[in-house]
CSV table of C-alpha atoms and ligand atoms in Angstrom, one decimal:
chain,number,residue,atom,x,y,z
M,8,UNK,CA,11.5,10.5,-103.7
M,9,UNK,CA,13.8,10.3,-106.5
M,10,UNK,CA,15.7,12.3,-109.1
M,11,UNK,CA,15.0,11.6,-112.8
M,12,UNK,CA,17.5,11.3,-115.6
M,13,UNK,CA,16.9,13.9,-118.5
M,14,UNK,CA,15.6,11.3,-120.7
M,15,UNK,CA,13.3,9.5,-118.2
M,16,UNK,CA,11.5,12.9,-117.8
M,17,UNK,CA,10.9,13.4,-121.5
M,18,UNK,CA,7.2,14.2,-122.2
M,19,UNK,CA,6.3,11.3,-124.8
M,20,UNK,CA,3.4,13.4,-126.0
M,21,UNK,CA,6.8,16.0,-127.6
M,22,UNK,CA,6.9,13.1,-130.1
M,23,UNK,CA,3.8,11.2,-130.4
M,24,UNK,CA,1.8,13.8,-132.5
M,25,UNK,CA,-1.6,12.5,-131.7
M,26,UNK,CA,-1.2,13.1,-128.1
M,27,UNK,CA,-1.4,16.2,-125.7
M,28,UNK,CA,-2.2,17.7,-122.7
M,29,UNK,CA,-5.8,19.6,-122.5
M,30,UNK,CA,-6.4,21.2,-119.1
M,31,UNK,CA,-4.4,19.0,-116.9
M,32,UNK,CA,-5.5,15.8,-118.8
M,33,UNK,CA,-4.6,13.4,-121.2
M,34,UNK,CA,-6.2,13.8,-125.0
M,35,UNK,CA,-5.7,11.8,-128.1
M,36,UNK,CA,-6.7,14.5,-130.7
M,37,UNK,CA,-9.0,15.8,-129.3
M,38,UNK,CA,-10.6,13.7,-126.8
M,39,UNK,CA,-10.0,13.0,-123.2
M,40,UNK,CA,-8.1,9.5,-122.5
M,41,UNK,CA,-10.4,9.0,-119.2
M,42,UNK,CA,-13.5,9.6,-121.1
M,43,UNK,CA,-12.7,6.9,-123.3
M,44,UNK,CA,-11.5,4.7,-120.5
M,45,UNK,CA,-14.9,5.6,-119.1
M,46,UNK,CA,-17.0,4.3,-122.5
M,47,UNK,CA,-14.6,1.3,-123.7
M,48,UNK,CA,-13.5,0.3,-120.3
M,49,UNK,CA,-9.6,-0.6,-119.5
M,50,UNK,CA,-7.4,-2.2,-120.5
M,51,UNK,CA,-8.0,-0.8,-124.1
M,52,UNK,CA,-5.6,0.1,-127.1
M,53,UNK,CA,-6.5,3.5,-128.3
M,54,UNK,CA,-5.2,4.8,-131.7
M,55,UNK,CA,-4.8,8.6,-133.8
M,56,UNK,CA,-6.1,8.2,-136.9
M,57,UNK,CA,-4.1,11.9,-137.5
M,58,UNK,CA,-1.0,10.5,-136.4
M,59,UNK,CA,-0.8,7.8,-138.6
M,60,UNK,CA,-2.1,10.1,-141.3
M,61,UNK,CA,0.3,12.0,-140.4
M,62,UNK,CA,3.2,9.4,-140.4
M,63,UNK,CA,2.4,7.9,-144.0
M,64,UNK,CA,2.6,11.1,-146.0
M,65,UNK,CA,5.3,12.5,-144.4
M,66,UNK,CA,7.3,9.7,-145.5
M,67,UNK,CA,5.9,10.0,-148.7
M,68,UNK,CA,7.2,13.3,-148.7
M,69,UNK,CA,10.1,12.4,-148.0
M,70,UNK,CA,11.2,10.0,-150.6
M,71,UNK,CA,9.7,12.4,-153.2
M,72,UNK,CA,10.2,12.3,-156.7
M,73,UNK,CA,11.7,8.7,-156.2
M,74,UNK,CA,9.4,6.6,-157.8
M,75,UNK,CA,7.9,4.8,-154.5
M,76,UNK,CA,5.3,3.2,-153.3
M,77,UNK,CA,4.8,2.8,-149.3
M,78,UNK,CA,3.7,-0.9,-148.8
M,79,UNK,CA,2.3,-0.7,-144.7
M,80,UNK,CA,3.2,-4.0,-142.8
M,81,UNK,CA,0.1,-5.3,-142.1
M,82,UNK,CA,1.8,-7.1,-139.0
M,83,UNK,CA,2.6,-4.0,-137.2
M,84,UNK,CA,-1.4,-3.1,-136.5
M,85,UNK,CA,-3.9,-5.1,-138.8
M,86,UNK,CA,-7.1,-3.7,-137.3
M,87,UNK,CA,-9.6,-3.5,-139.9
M,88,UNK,CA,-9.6,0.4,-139.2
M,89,UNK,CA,-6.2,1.2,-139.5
M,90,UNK,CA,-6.2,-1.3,-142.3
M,91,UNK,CA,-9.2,0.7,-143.7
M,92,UNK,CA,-7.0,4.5,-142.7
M,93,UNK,CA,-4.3,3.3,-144.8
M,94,UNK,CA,-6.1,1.7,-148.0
M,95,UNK,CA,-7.5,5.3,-148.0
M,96,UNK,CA,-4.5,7.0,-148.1
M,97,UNK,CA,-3.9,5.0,-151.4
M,98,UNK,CA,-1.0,2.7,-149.4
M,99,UNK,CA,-0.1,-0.6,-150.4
M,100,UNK,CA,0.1,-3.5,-148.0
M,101,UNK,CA,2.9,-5.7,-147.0
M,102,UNK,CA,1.6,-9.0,-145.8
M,103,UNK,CA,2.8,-11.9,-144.1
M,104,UNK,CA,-0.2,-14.6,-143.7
M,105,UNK,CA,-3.3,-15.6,-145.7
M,106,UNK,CA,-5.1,-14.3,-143.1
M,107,UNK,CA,-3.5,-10.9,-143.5
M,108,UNK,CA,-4.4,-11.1,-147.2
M,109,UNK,CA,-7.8,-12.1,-146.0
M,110,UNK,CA,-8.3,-8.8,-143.8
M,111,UNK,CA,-7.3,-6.4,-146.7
M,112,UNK,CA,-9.5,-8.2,-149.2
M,113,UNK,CA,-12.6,-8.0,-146.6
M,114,UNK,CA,-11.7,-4.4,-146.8
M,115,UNK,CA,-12.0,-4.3,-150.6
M,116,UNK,CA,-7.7,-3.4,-151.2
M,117,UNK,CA,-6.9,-4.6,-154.7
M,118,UNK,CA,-4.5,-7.5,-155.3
M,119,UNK,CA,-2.4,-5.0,-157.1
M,120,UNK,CA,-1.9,-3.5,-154.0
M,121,UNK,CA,-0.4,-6.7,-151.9
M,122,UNK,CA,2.5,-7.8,-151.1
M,123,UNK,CA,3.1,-11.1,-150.0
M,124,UNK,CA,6.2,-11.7,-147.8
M,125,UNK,CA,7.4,-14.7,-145.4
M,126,UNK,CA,9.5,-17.9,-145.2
M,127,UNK,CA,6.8,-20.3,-144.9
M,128,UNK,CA,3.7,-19.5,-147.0
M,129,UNK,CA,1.7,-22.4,-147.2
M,130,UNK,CA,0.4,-23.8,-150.6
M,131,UNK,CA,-2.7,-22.6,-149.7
M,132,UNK,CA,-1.5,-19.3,-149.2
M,133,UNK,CA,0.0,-18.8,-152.5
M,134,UNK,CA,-3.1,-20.3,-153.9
M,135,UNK,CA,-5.0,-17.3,-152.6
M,136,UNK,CA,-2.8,-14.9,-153.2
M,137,UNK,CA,-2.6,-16.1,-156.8
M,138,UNK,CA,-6.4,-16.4,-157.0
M,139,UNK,CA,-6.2,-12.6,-155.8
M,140,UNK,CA,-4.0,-11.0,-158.2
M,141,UNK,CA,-1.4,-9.9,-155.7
M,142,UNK,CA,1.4,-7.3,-156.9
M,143,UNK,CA,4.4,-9.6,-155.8
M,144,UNK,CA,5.2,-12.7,-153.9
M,145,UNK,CA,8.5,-12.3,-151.9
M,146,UNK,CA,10.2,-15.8,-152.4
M,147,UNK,CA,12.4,-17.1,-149.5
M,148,UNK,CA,13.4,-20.2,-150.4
M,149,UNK,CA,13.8,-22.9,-153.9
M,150,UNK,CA,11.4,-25.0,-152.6
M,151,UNK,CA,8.8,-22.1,-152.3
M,152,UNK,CA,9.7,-21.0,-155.7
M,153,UNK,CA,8.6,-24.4,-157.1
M,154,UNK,CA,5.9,-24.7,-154.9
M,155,UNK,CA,4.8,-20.9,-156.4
M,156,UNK,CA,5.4,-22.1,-159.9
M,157,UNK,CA,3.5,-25.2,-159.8
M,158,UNK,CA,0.7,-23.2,-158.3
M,159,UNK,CA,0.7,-21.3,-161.0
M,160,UNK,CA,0.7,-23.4,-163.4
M,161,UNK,CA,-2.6,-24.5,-162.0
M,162,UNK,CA,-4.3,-21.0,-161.9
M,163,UNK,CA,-3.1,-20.9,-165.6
M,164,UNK,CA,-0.8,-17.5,-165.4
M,165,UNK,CA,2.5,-16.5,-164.2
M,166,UNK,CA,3.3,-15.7,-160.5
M,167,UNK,CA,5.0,-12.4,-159.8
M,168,UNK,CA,7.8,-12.7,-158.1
M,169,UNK,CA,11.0,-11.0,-156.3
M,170,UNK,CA,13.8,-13.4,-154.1
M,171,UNK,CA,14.5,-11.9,-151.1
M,172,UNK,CA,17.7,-11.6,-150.9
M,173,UNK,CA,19.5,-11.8,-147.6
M,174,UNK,CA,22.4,-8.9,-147.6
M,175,UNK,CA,24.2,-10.6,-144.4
M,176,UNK,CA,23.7,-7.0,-142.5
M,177,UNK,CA,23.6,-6.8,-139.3
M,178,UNK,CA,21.1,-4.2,-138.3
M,179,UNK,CA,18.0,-4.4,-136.2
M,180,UNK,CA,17.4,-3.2,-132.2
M,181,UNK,CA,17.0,-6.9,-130.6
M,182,UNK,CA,17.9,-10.3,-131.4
M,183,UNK,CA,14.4,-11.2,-132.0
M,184,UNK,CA,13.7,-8.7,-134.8
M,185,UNK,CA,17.1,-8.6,-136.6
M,186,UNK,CA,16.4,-10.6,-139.8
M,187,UNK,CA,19.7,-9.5,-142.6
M,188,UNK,CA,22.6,-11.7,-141.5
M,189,UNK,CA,23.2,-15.3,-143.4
M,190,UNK,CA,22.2,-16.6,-139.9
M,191,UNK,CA,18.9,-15.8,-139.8
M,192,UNK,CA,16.6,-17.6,-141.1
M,193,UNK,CA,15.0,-15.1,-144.1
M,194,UNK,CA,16.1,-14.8,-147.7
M,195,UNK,CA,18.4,-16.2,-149.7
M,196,UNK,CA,22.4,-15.7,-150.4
M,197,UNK,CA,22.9,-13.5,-153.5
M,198,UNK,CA,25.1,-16.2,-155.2
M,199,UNK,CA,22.3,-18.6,-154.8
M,200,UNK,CA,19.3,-16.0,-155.5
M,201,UNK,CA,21.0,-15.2,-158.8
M,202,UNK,CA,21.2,-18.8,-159.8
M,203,UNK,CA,17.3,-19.0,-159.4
M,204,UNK,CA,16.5,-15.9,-161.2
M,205,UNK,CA,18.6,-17.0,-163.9
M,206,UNK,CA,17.0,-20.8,-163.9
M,207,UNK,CA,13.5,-19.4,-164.1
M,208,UNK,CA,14.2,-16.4,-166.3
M,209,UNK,CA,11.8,-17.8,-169.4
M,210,UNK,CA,10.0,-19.8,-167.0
M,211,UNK,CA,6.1,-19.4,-168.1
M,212,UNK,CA,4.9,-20.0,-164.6
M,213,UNK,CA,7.2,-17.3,-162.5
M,214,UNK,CA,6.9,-14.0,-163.8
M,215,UNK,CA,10.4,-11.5,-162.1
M,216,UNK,CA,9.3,-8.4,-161.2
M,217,UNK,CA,11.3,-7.5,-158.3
M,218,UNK,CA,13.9,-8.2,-156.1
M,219,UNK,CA,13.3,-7.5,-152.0
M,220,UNK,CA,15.4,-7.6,-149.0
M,221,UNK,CA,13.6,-6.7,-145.6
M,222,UNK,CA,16.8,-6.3,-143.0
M,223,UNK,CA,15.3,-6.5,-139.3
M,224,UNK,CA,13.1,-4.2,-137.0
M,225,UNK,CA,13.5,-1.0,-134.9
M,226,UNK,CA,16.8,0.0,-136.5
M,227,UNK,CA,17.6,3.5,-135.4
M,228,UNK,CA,21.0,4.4,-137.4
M,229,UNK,CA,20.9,5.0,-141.5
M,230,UNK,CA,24.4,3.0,-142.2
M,231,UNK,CA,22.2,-0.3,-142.3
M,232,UNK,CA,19.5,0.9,-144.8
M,233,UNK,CA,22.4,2.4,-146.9
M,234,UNK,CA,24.6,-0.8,-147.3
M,235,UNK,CA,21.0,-2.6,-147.8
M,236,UNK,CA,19.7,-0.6,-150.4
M,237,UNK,CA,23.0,-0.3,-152.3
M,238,UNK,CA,23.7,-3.9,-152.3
M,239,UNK,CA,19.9,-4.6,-153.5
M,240,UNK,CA,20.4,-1.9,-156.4
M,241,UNK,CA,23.9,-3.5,-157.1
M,242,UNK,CA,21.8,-7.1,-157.6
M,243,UNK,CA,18.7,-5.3,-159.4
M,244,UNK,CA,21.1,-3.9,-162.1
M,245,UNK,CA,23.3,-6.8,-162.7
M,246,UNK,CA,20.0,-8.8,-162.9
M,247,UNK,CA,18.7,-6.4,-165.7
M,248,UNK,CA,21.7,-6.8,-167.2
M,249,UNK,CA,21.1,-10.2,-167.3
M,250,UNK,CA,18.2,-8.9,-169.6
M,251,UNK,CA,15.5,-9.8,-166.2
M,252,UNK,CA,13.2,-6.6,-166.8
M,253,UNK,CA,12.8,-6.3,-163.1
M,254,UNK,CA,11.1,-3.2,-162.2
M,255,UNK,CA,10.5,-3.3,-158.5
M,256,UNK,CA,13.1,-2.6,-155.5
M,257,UNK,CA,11.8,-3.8,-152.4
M,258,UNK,CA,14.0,-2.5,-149.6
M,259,UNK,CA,11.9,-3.5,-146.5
M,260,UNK,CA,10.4,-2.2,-143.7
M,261,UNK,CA,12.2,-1.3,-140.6
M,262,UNK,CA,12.5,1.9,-139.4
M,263,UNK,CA,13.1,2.2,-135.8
M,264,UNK,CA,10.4,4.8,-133.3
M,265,UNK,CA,11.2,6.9,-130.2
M,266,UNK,CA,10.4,4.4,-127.0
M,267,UNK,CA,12.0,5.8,-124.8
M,268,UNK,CA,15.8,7.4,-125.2
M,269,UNK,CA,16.5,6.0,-128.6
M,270,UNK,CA,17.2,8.7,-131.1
M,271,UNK,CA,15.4,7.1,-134.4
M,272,UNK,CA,16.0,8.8,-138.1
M,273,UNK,CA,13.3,10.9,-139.7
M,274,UNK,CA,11.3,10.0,-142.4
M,275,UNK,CA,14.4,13.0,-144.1
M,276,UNK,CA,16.7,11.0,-142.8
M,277,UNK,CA,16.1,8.0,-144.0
M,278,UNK,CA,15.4,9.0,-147.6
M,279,UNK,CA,18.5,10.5,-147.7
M,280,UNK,CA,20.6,7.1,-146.6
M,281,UNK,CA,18.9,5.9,-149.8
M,282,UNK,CA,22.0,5.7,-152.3
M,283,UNK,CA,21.7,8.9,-154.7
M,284,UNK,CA,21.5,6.6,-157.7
M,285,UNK,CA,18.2,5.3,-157.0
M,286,UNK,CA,16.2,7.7,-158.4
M,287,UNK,CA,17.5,7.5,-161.9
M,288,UNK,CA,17.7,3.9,-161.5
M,289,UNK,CA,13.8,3.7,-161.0
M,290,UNK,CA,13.2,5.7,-163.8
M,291,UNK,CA,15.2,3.9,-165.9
M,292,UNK,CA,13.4,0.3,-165.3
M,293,UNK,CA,10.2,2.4,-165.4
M,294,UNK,CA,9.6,1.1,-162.1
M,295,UNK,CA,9.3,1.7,-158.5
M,296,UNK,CA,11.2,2.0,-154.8
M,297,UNK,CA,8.8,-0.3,-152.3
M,298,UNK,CA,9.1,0.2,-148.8
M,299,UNK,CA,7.6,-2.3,-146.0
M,300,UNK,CA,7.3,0.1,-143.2
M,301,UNK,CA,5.1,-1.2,-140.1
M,302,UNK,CA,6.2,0.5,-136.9
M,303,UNK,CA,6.7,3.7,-138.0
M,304,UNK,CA,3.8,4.5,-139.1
M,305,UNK,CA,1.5,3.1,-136.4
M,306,UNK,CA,4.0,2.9,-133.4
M,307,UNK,CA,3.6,5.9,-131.6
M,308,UNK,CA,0.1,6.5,-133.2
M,309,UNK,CA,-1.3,4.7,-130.0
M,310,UNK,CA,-1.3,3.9,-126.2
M,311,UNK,CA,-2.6,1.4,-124.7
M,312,UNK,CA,-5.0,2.8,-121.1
M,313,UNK,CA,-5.1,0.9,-118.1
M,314,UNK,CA,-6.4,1.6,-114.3
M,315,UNK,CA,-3.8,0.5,-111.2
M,316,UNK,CA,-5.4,-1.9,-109.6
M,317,UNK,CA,-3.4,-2.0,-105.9
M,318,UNK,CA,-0.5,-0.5,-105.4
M,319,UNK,CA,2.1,-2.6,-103.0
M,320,UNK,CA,4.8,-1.8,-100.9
M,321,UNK,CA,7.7,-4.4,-99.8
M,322,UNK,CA,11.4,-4.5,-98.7
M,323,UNK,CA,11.7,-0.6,-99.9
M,324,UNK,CA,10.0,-1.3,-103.0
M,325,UNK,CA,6.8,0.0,-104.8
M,326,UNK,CA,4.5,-2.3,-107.1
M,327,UNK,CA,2.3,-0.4,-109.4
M,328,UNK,CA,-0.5,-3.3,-110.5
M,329,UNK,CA,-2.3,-2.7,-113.7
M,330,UNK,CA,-4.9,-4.2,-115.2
M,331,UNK,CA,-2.9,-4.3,-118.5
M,332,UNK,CA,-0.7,-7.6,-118.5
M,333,UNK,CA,1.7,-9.2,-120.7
M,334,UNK,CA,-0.8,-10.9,-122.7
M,335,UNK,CA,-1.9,-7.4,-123.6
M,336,UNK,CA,1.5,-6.3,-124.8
M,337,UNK,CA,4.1,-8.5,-125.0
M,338,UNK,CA,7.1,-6.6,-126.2
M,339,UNK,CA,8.7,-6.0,-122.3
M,340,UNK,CA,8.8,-9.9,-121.9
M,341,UNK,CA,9.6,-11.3,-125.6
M,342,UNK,CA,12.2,-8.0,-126.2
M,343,UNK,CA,13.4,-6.4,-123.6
M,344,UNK,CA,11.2,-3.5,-124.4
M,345,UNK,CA,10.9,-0.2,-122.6
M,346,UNK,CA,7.6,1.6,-123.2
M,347,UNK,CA,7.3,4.8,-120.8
M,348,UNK,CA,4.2,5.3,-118.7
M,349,UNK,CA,3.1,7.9,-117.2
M,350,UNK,CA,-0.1,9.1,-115.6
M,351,UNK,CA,-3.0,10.1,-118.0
M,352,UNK,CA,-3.9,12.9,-115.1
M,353,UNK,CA,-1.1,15.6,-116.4
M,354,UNK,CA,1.3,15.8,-113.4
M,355,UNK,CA,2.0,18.9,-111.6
M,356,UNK,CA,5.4,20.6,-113.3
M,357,UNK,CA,7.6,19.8,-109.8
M,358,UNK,CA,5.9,16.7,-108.4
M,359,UNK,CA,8.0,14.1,-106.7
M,360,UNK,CA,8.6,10.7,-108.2
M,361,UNK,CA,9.4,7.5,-106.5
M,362,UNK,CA,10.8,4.5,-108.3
M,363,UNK,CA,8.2,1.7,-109.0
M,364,UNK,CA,7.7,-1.4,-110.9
M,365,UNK,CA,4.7,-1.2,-113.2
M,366,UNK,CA,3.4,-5.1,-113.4
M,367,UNK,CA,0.5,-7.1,-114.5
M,368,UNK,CA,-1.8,-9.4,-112.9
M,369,UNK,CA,-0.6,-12.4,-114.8
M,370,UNK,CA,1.4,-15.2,-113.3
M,371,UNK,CA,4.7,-14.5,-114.5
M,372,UNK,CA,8.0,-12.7,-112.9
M,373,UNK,CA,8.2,-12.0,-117.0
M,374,UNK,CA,5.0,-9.8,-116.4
M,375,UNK,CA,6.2,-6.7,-115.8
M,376,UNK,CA,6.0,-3.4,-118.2
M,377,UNK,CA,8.8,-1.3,-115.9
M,378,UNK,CA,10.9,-1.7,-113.6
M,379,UNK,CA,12.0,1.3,-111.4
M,380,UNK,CA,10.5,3.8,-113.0
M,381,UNK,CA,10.4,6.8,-111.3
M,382,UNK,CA,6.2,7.7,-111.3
M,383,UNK,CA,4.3,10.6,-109.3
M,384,UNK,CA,2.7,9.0,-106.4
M,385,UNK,CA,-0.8,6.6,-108.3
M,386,UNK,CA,-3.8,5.6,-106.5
M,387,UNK,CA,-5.8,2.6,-107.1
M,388,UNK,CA,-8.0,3.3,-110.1
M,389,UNK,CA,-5.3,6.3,-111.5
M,390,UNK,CA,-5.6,5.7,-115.4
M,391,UNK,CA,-1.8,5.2,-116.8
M,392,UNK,CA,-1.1,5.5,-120.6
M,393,UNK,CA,1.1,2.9,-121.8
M,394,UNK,CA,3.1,5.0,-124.7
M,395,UNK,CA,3.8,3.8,-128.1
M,396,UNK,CA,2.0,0.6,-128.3
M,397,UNK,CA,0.2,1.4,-131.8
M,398,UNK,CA,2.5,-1.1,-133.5
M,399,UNK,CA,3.2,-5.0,-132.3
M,400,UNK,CA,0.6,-3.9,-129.2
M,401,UNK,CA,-2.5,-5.5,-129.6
M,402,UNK,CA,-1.2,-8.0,-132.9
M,403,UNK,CA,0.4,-9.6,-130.3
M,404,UNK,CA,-2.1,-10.0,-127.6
M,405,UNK,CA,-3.4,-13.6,-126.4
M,406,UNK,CA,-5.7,-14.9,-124.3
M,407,UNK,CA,-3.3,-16.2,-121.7
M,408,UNK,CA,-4.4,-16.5,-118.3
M,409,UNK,CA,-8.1,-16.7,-119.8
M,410,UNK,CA,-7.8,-13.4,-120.2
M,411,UNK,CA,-10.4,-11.7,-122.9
M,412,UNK,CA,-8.5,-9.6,-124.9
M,413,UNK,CA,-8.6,-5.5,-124.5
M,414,UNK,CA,-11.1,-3.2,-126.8
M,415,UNK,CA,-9.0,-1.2,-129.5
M,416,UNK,CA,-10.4,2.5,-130.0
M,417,UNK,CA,-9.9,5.1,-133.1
M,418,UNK,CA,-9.7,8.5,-132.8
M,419,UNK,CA,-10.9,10.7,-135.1
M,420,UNK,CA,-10.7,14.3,-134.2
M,421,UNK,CA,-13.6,15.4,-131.5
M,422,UNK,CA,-14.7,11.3,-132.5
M,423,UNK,CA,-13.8,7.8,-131.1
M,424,UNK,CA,-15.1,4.2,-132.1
M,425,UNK,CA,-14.5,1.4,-130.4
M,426,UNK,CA,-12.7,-0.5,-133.4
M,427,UNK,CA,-12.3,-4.0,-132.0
M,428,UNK,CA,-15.0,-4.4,-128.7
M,429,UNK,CA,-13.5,-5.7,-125.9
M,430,UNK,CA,-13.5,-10.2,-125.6
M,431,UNK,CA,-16.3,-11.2,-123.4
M,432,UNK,CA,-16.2,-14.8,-121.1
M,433,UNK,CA,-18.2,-16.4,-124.3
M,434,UNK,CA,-15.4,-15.4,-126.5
M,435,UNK,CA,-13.1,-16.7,-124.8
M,436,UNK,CA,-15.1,-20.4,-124.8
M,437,UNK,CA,-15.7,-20.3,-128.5
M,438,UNK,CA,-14.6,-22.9,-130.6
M,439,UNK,CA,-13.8,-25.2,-127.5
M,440,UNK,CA,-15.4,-28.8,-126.9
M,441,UNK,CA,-15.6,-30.9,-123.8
E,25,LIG,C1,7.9,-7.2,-140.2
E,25,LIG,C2,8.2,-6.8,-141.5
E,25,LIG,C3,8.1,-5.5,-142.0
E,25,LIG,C4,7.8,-4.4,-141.1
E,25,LIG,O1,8.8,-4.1,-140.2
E,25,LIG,P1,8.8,-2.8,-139.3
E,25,LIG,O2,10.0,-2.9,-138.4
E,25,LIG,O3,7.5,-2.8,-138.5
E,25,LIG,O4,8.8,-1.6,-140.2
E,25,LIG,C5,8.3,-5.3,-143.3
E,25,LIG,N1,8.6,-6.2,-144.2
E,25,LIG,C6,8.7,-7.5,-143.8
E,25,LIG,C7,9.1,-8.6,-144.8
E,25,LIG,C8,8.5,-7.9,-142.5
E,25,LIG,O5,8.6,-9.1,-142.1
């Protein structure tokens, strides 16, 4: 028995808008979690297409009459579905890989619709996302820049091209995913950014449309965006001054998401720690406010279902085995991160909770999704939802422990598809030699 704090007794499904409670049991939209377990087996990541619906045009709401354009961070969930989901909301794409570039163009998204972001892009990669017409490469470094220019020169026409500038902000929830300070490893100091915009500025094989600075991950407060944005808009007017027509802003992605207590902005909220000025800024370069946002659009779109296996009890403390494991979803071990679970059978209002520690099968003390967590009393083969694991969830799955990686499932209303089958033994043989 145990007594809860306020926020461990929070009801993820009060801000997950895909999920509820029907009769006693847990639904996304409108289908019952253990039927799905029951069709697509467990561990499997399971997805609202609604609430990511949802998520994109209420941002797009939000910023408005700003000239915008929402570029979703492929990273965050790049399952051909959601992939698909987005494209047909019209959104752009943020990518980091030639195989990200690769996913959108099997889904027929236009290179004018791609952005191409990261500090190592391989020649190869900005060959193909030359070849394919891309909207904007984010340069990170000189040496890329030449590398980009050179490439171009081969294809025979200009690369379009932002610096992304690092604005040495500290912002960003963990260590791992802060990316803004001159110690990290992305972007490049104004001082020396300018330097390279001005070098190149009649260069016929690097074409300046923009000017980008992603900051970090998960950041919950709006003074970070606000210094961000202000400094980039400080940089994009001196640059036009400079007689650069640069017509893209490229502020990132971001936005932080409800795990557990943290109090994340709205989509409100953050449009209005934009600097007023934008707006008219926008117009004036005829151009457009891009935004990178991954996790906030997919994060709390989806759980990720799994059955206890045993349940344990030793020196006054309670295991809670799943058949979900770190190689499933990583973000406890490599983060630090807390995703609430609870019981896809709806708990009785005034049940009593003991404290256990939720862990995987894996062999790793590092393989562990809570520790004492206060949970209703769980039998083997309870199904458990594992809450807002839509983004970074199944992206950064492996195959440790020979482990065939879970199913991934869309919801659609009364529908669901399994979206990505579950690995089978063969799979997880393929490509191997003796
Ligand atoms: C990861 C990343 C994003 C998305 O970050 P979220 O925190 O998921 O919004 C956007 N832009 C770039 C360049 C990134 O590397």
């Amino acid at each position: 028995m145990g007594v809860r704090t306020p926020h461990e007794m929070q009801d993820p499904t009060s801000y997950t808008p895909g999920f509820s409670y029907r009769h006693g049991a847990l639904t996304c939209e409108s289908v019952s979690l253990a039927g799905i377990a029951e069709r697509a087996g467990t561990p499997a990541f399971v997805y609202s297409r609604a609430a990511f619906t949802a998520a994109y045009r209420e941002l797009d709401r939000a910023l408005g009459r700003l000239p915008h354009r929402i570029c979703y961070a492929v990273k965050a969930n790049s399952n051909l579905a959601v992939l698909k989901g987005f494209a047909r909301l019209a959104s752009s794409f943020d990518i980091v890989s030639g195989g990200e570039l690769f996913r959108l163009r099997s889904i027929g998204v236009r290179g004018e619709q791609i952005v191409f972001s990261g500090v190592g892009k391989t020649r190869e990669e900005i060959r193909e996302g030359l070849r394919a017409r891309i909207l904007l490469f984010n340069v990170e470094s000189e040496a890329e820049l030449e590398v980009l220019a050179s490439e171009a020169a081969r294809v025979g026409w200009a690369a379009p091209a932002a610096i992304r500038v690092n604005p040495d902000i500290e912002a960003g929830g963990h260590p791992h995913i802060a990316t803004g300070h001159h110690r990290h490893k992305f972007g490049i100091d104004w001082a020396e950014a300018r330097r390279l915009y001005l070098r190149h500025r009649n260069s016929l094989w690097i074409e300046w449309r923009g000017i980008s600075g992603h900051i970090g991950s998960q950041i919950t407060s709006a003074a970070p965006f606000w210094r961000a944005s202000a400094r980039l808009a400080k940089y994009f007017a001196e640059l036009r001054g400079e007689g650069i027509a640069l017509r893209l802003l490229d502020i990132g992605g971001g936005i932080g998401i409800r795990y557990t207590n943290e109090k994340p902005l709205t989509f409100a909220e953050y449009a209005r720690a934009l600097p007023r000025t934008l707006g008219s800024t926008m117009r004036a370069a005829g151009g457009e406010l891009l935004v990178e946002p991954g996790r906030a659009l997919t994060g709390n779109a989806g759980v990720l279902l799994t059955r206890v296996l045993y349940t344990k009890r030793s020196r006054g403390k309670t295991f809670v085995i799943v058949d979900a494991a770190m190689n499933d979803l990583i973000r406890p071990a490599l983060y630090g991160a807390a995703h609430r679970i609870t019981p896809v059978k709806q708990p009785a209002a005034r049940v009593s909770v003991s404290r256990v520690d939720v862990v995987g099968p894996v062999c790793e003390s590092g393989d562990f999704f809570l520790h004492d967590w206060p949970m209703p009393e769980v039998d083997a083969g309870d199904l458990l939802a594992i809450w807002s694991a839509g983004a970074y969830g199944f992206v950064e799955s492996s195959n440790y422990n020979s482990r065939p990686r879970a199913a991934e499932v869309l919801v659609e209303g009364g529908r669901f598809r399994v979206v990505r089958r579950r690995e089978t033994r063969e799979d997880l043989l393929r490509g191997e030699r003796i």
